[in-house]
Coordinates of C-alpha atoms and ligand atoms in Angstrom, one line a residue:
X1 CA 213.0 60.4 58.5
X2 CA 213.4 60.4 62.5
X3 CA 214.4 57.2 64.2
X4 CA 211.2 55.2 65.3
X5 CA 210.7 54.3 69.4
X6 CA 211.6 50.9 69.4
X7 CA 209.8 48.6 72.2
X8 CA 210.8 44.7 73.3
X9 CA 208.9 41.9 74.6
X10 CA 210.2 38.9 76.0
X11 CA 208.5 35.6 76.2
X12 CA 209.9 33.4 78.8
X13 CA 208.0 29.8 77.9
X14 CA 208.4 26.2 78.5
X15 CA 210.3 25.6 75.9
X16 CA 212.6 28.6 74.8
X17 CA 212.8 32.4 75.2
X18 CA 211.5 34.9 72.5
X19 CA 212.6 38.3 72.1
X20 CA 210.5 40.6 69.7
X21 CA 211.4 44.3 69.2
X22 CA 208.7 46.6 67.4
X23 CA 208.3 49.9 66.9
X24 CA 206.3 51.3 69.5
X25 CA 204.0 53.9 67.0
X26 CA 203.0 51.3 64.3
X27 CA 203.6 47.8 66.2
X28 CA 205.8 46.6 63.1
X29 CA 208.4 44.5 63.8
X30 CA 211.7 45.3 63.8
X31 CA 213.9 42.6 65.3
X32 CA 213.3 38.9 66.9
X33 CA 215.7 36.5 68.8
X34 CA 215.3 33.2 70.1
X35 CA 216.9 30.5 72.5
X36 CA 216.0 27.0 73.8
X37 CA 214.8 26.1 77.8
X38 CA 216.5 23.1 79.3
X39 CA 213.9 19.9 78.6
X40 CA 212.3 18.7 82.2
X41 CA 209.6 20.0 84.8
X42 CA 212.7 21.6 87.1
X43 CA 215.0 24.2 86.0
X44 CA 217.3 26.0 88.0
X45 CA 216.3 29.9 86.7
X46 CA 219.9 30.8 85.3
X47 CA 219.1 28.8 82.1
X48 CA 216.1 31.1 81.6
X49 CA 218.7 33.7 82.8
X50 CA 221.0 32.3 80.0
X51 CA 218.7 32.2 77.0
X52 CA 217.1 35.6 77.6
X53 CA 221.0 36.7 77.2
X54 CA 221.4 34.8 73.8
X55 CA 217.8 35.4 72.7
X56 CA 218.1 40.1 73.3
X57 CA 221.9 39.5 72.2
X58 CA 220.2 37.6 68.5
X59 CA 217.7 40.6 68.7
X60 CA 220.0 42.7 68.4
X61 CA 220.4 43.9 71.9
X62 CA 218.1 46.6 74.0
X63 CA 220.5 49.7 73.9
X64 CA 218.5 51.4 71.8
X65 CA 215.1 50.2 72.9
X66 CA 212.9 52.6 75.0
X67 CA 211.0 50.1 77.3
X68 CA 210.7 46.4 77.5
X69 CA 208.0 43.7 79.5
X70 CA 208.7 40.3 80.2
X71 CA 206.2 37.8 80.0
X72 CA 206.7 34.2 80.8
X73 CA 204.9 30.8 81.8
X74 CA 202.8 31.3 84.8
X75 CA 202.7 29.2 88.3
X76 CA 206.5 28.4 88.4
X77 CA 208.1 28.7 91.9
X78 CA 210.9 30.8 92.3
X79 CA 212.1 30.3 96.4
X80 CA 214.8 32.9 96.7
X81 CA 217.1 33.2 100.2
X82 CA 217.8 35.9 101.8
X83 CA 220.3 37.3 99.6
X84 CA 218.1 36.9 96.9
X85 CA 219.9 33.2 95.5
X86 CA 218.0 31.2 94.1
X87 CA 217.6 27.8 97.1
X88 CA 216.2 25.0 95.0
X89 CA 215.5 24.2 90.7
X90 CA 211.9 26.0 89.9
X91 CA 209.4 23.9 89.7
X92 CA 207.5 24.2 86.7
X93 CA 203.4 24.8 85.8
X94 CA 203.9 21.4 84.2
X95 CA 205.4 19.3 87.6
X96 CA 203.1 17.5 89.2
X97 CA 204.7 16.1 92.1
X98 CA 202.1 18.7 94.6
X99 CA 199.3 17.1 93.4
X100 CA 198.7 15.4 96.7
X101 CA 199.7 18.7 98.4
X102 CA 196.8 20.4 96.0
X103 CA 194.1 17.5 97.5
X104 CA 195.2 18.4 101.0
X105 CA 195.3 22.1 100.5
X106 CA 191.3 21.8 99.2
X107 CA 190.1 19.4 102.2
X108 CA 192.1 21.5 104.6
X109 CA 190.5 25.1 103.6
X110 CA 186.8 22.8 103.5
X111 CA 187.8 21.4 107.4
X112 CA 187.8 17.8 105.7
X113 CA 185.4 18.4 103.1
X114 CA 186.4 18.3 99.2
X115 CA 183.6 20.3 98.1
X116 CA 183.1 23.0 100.6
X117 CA 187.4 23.2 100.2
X118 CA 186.7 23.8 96.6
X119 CA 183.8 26.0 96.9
X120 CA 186.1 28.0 99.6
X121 CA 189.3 28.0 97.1
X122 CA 186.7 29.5 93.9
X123 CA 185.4 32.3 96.4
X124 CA 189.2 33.3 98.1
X125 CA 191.1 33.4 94.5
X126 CA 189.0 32.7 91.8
X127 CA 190.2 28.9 91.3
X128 CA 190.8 26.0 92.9
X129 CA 194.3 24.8 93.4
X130 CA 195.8 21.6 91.4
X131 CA 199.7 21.4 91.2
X132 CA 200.5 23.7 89.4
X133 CA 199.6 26.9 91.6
X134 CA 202.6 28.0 93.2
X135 CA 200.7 27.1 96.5
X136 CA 200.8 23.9 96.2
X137 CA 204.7 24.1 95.6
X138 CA 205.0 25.8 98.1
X139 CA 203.3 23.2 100.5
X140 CA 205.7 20.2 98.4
X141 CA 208.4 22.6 100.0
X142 CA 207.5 22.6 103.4
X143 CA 207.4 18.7 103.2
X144 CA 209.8 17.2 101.3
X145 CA 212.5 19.4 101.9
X146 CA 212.0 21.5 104.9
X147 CA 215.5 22.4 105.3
X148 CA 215.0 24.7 102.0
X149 CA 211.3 25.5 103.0
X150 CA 212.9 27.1 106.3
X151 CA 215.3 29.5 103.9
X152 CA 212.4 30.6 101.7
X153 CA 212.6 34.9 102.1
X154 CA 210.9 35.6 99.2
X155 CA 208.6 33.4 96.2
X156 CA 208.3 34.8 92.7
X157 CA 207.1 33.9 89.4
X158 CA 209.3 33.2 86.1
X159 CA 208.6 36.5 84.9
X160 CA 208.8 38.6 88.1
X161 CA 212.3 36.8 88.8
X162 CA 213.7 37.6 85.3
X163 CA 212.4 41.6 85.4
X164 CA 214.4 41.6 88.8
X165 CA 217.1 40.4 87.2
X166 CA 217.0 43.0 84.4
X167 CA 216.9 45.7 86.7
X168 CA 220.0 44.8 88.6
X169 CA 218.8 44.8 92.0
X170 CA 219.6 42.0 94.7
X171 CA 217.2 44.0 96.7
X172 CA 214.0 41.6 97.6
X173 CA 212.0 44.6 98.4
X174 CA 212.5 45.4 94.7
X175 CA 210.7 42.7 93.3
X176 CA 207.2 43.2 91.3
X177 CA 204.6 41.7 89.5
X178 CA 201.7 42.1 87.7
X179 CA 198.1 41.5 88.6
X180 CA 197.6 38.5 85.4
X181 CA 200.5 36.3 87.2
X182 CA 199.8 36.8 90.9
X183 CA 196.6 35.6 90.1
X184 CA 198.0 31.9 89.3
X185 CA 199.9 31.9 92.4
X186 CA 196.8 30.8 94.5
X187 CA 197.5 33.2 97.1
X188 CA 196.3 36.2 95.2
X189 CA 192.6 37.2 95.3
X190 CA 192.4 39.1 91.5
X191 CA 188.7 40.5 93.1
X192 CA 189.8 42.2 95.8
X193 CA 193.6 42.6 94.6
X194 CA 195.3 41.9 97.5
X195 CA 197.4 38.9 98.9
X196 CA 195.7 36.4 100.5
X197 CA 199.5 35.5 103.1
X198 CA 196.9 33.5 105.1
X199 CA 197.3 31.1 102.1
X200 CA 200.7 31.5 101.8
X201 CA 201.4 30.7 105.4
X202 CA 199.0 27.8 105.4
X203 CA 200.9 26.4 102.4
X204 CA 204.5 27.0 103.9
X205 CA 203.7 26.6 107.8
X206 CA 205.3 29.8 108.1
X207 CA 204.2 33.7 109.3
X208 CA 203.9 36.7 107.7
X209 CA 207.5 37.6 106.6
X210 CA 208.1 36.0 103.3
X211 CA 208.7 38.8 100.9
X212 CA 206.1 38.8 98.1
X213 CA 206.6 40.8 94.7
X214 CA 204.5 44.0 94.9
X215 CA 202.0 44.1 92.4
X216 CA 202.0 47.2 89.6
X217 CA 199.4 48.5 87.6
X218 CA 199.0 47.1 84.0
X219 CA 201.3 50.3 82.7
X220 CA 203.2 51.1 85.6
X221 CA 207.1 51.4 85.7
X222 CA 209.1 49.0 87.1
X223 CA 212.2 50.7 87.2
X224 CA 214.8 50.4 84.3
X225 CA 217.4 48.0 82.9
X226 CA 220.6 47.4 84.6
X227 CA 222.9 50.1 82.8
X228 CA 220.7 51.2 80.4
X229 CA 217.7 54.0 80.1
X230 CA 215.9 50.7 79.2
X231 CA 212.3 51.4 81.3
X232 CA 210.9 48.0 82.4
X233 CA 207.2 47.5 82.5
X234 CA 205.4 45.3 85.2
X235 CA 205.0 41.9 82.5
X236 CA 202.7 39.7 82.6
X237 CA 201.9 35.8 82.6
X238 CA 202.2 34.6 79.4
X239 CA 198.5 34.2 78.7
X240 CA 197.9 37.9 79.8
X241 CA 200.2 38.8 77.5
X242 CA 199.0 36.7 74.9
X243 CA 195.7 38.0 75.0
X244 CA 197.4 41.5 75.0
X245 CA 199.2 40.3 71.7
X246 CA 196.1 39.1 69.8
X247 CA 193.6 42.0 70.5
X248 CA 191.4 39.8 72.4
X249 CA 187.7 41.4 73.2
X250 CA 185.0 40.3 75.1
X251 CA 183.4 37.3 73.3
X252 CA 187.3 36.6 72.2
X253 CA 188.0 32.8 72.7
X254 CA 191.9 31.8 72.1
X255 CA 193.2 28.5 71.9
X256 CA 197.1 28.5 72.8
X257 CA 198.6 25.3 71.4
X258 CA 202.3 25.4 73.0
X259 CA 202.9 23.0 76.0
X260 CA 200.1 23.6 77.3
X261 CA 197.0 23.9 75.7
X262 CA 195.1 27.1 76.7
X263 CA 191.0 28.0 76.3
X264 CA 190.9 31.4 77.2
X265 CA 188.3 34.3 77.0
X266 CA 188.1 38.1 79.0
X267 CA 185.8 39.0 80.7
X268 CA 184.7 42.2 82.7
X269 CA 184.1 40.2 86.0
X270 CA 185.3 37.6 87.9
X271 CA 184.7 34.0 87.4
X272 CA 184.7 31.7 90.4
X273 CA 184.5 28.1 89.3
X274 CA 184.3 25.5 92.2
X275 CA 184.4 22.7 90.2
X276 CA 188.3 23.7 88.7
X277 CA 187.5 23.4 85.2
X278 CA 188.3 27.0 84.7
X279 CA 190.4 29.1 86.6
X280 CA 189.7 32.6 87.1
X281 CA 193.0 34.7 86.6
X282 CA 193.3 38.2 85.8
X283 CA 194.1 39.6 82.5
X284 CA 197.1 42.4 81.8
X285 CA 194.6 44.7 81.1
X286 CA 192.6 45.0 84.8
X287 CA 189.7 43.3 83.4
X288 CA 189.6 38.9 84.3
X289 CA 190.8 36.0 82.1
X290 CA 189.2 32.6 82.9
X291 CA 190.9 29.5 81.4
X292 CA 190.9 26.3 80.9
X293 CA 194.5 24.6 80.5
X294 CA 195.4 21.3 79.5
X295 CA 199.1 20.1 80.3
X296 CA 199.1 18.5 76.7
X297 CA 199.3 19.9 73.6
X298 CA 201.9 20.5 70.9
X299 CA 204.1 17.8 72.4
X300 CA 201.4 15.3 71.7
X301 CA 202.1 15.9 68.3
X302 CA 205.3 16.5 68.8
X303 CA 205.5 12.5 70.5
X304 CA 203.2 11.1 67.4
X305 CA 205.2 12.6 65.0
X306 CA 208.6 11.1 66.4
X307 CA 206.7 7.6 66.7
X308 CA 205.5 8.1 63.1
X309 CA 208.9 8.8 62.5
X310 CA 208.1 12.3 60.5
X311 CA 208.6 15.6 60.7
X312 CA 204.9 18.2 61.6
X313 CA 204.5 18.7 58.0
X314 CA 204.5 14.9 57.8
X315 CA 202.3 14.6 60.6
X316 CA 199.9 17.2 59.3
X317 CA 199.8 15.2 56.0
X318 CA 199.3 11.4 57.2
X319 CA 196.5 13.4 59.8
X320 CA 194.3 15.2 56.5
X321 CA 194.7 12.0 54.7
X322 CA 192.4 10.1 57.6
X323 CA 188.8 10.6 57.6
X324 CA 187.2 12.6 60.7
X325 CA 187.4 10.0 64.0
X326 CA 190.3 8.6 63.0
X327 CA 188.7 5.0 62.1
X328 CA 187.3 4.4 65.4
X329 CA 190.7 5.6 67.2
X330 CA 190.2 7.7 70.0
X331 CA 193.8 8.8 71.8
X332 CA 193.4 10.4 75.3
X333 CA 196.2 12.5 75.0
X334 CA 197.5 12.6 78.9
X335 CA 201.2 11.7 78.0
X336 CA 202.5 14.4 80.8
X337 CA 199.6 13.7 83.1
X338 CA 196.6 16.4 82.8
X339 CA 195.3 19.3 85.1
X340 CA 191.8 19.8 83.1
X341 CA 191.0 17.5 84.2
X342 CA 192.9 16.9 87.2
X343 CA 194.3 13.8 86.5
X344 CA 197.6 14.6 87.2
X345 CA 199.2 10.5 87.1
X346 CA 197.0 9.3 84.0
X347 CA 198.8 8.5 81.4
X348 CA 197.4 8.5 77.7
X349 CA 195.7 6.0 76.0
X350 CA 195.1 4.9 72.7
X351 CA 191.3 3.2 72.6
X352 CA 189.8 1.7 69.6
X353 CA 192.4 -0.4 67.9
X354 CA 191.6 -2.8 65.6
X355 CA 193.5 -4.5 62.6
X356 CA 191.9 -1.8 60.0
X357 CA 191.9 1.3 62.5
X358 CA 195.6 0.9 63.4
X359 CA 197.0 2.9 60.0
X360 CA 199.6 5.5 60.3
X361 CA 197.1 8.2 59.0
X362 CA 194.7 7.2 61.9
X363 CA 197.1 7.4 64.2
X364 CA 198.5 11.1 63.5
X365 CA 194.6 11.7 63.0
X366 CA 193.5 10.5 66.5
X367 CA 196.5 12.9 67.9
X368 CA 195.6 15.9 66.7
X369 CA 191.6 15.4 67.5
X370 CA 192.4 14.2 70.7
X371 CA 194.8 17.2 71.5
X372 CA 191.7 19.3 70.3
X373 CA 188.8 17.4 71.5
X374 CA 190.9 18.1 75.5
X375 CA 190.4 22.4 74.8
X376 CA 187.0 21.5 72.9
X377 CA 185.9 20.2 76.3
X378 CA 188.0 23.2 78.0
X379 CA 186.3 25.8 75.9
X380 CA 182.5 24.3 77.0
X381 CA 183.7 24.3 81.0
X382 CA 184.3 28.0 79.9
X383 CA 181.0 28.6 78.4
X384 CA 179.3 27.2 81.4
X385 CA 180.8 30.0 83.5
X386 CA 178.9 32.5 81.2
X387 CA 180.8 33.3 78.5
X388 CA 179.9 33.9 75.2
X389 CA 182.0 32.8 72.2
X390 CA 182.1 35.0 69.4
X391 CA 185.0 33.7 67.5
X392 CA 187.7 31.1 68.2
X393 CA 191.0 32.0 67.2
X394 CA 194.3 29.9 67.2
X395 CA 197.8 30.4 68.1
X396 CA 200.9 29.0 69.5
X397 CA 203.6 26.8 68.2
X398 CA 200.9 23.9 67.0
X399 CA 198.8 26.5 64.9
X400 CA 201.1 26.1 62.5
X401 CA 200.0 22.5 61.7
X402 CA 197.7 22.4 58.6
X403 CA 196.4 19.5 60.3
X404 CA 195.4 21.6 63.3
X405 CA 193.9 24.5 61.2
X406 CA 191.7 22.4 59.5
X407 CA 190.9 19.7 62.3
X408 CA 189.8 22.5 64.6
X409 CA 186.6 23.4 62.8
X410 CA 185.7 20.3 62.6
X411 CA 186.3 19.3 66.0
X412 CA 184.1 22.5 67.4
X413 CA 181.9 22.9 64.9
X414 CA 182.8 26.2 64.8
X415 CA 184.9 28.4 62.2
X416 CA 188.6 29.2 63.3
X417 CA 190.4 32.0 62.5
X418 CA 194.1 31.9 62.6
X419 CA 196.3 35.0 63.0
X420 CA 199.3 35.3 61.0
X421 CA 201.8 33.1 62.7
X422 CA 203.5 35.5 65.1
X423 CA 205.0 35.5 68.8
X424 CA 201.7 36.7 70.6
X425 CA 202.7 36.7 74.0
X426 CA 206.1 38.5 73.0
X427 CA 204.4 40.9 70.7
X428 CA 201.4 40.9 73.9
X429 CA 204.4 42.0 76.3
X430 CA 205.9 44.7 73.6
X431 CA 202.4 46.1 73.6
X432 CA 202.4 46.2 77.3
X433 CA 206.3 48.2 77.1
X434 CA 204.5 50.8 74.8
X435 CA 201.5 51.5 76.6
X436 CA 204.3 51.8 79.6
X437 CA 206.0 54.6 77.4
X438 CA 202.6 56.0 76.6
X439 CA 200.7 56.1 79.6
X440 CA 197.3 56.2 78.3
X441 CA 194.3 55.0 80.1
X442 CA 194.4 51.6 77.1
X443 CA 197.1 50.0 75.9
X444 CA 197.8 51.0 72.8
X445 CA 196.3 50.1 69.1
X446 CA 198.4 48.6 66.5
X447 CA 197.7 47.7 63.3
X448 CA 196.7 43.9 63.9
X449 CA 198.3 41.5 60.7
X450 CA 196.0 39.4 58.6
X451 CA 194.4 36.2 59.5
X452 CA 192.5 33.5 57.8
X453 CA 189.2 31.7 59.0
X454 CA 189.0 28.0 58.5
X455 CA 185.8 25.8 57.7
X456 CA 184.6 22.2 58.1
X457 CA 181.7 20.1 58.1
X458 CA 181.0 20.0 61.7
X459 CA 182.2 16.3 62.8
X460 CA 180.2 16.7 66.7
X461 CA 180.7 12.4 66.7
X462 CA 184.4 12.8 67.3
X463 CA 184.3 15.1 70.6
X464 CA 181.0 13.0 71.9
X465 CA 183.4 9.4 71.1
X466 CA 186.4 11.4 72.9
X467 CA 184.6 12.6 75.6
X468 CA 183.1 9.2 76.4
X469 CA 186.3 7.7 76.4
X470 CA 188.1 10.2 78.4
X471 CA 185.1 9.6 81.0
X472 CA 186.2 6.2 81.4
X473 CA 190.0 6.9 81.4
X474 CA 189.2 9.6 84.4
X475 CA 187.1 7.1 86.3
X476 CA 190.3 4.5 85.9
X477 CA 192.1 7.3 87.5
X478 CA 189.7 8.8 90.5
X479 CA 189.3 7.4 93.9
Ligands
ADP1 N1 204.3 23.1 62.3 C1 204.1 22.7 63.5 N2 203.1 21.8 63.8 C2 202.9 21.3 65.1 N3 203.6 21.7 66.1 C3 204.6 22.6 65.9 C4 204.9 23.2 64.6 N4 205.9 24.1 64.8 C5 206.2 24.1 66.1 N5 205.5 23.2 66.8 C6 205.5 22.9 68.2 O1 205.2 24.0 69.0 C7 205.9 24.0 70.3 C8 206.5 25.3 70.6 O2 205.5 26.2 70.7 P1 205.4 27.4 71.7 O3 204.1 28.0 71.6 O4 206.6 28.2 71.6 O5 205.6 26.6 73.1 P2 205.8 27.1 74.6 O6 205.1 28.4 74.7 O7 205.2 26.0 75.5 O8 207.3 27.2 74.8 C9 206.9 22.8 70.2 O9 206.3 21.7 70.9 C10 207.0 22.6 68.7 O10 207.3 21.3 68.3
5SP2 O1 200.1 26.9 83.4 C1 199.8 27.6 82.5 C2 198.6 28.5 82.6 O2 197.9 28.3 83.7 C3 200.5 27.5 81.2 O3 199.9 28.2 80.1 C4 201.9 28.1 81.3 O4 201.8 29.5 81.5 C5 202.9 27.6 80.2 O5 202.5 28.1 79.0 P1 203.3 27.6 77.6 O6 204.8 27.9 77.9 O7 203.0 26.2 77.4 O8 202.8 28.5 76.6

């Protein structure tokens, strides 16, 4: 029997590093490694450095892998020197200390007006900044700490930062990216496919010679690893390379449930949402993924579960044993602040307590509805940009909650189908390697693994309760 092709994928997330290696024919998986991120909305990029070591070293090492893709959490800004050191901790997708540069970035680009900014924002790059573009980092830079802003000789992503690394080269002008993450950046215009450097320069105060990664093709070689025949494929953000992972068609919606919380769909054209709901990034593919993200998911079940003082299956069990709307508890779930909507310094809130509401099994209840009834609202911003939802599927570290599976349908009134629980943006970014090897005109078609489609009685009171709530929360918050 001949030795299979073996491909990797790495996911570079919020909360750890994931190695998958498959065989690049049949897509079955061969090995998988993992290693945990530091905690916090700053990391200095040599812990990602650090895990990817431990998590290819638990997979068993790339020597005898053809080609490998990184993908990893979007947005996060990576200032590099001159010599290509790294001058300051990334910040993450997840900090929002540029919110206020985000408001000023919008009013600037409308010459003081908040809606004409927006509406100019939608039509440059397909979204309208909040804080966690890399613009609007990039703009915290220039003000808080000019001193490193002036050093700044070249911004990349998580994942364009770690390919570079792969490869060896202390070479700026070596740097690339993919089309999917430069279109989170917020000065990338995924239409026309091009930078938009009036935006960067705007952002940073400074001209045109910051060195940006050059953006390849969705199959296109990036070189190869450092000391190996190892060919390195152009990655992807990790919701690219999710929807890479899972197969996702048009008519596709996915709900990511890892730190974030992720609505996403693809779609053949571009989506240009002024009022920020949705942001219209590009897929891995060359085609357009619009999103809605949320800045809290599976840690809101993660927090209720430590205040509960049990573990997820515990959660899951004290959440199935509540009746749909939790009693009259309604839990706004912005315990990190939240981006959809942009409210990034609300904090959640817990609204309907009374003596007989305030049981355990309401409590883990109201958590995982109002994690879900946040993308329920995320998913109908997306539908009002046109698209149209064939089937909802689930997936992320919080799709393994029983709780979750069987909330969801509920919640949307919609079946759910859950894939088998894999590493989708890992497996997405293995696919991507493959399709590097292969060179065809699509990436290529693996046998996809089995899911299961989940039922409820549609519950529509609990998202029309949440959303009212969540109206009044947002109007505590806004100006
Ligand atoms: N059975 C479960 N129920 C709910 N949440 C879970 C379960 N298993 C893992 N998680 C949560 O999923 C998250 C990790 O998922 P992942 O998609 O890898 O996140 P990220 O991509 O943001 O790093 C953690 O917050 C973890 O606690
Ligand atoms: O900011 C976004 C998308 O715009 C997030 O989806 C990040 O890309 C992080 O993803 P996770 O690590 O939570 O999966």
């Amino acid at each position: 029997m001949s030795t299979p092709t073996l491909v990797a994928g790495i996911d570079s997330s919020t909360q750890s590093c994931k190695v998958v290696v498959r065989d690049a024919g049949t897509g079955a998986l061969v090995r998988f490694g993992q290693a945990p991120h530091p905690d916090g909305t700053e990391v200095d990029p040599a812990a990602w450095w650090d895990a990817l070591q431990v998590a290819i070293g638990t997979a068993g090492g790339l020597d005898d892998v053809a080609a490998v893709s990184v993908g990893g959490q979007q947005h996060g800004m990576v200032a590099l020197d001159a010599d290509g050191r790294v001058i300051r901790p990334a910040l993450l997708w997840n900090d929002t200390r540029s919110a206020q540069a985000a408001a000023d970035l919008v009013v600037e680009l409308g010459e003081g007006d908040t809606e004409a900014g927006r509406r100019a924002w939608a039509a440059a790059i397909g979204s309208v900044p909040v804080a966690s573009f890399t613009v609007t980092k990039l703009r915290w830079l220039a003000e808080h700490e000019p001193e490193n802003a002036a050093r700044v000789a070249a911004v990349a992503l998580p994942h364009d930062w770690l390919t570079w690394k792969l490869s060896g080269s202390q070479d700026l002008a070596d740097l690339v990216t993919d089309r999917s993450d430069a279109s989170g950046t917020g000065y990338f215009d995924p239409t026309a496919n091009t930078y938009r450097r009036d935006l960067l320069t705007r952002a940073l105060g400074r001209d045109g010679d910051i060195v940006l990664p050059r953006v390849l093709g969705p199959a296109e070689r990036a070189g190869t690893v450092q000391g190996l025949a190892t060919v390195l494929g152009p990655g992807a953000g990790d919701n690219a390379g999710a929807a890479l992972g899972v197969g996702m068609r048009a008519g596709d919606v996915t709900f990511s449930l890892g730190t974030s919380g992720v609505v996403s769909a693809v779609a053949n054209g571009p989506v240009n949402d002024p009022t920020g709901l949705v942001t219209g990034f590009a897929d891995a593919t060359g085609r357009f993924l619009p999103m809605a993200t949320t800045l809290n998911a599976s840690r809101v079940l993660d927090a209720t579960a430590a205040l509960l003082g049990v573990d997820h299956s515990g959660l899951s069990e004290l959440a199935l044993a509540a009746e749909p709307g939790a009693g009259g508890l309604v839990h706004v779930p912005y315990l990190d602040g939240e981006r959809t909507p942009n409210l990034p310094t609300a904090t959640g809130s817990l609204h309907g307590m009374t003596r007989s509401s305030m049981t355990r099994e309401n409590l883990a209840r109201a958590a995982v509805e109002g994690m879900l009834c946040g993308l329920a609202a995320g998913m109908q911003a997306v539908q009002e940009q046109g698209v149209k939802v064939r089937r909802v599927r689930i997936i992320g570290g919080a799709a393994r909650s029983a709780a979750v599976r069987q909330v969801a349908p509920a919640v949307l009134g919609l079946p759910v189908e859950v894939p088998q629980v894999s590493e989708y943006v890992a497996d997405g970014a293995c696919r991507q390697a493959a399709w590097v090897l292969d060179g065809g005109a699509e990436a290529p078609s693996w046998e996809t693994g089995s899911s299961q489609t989940y039922e409820a009685e549609p519950a529509p009171a609990v998202l029309e309760r949440y959303l009212e709530v969540a109206g009044r929360v947002a109007a505590e918050h806004t100006d």
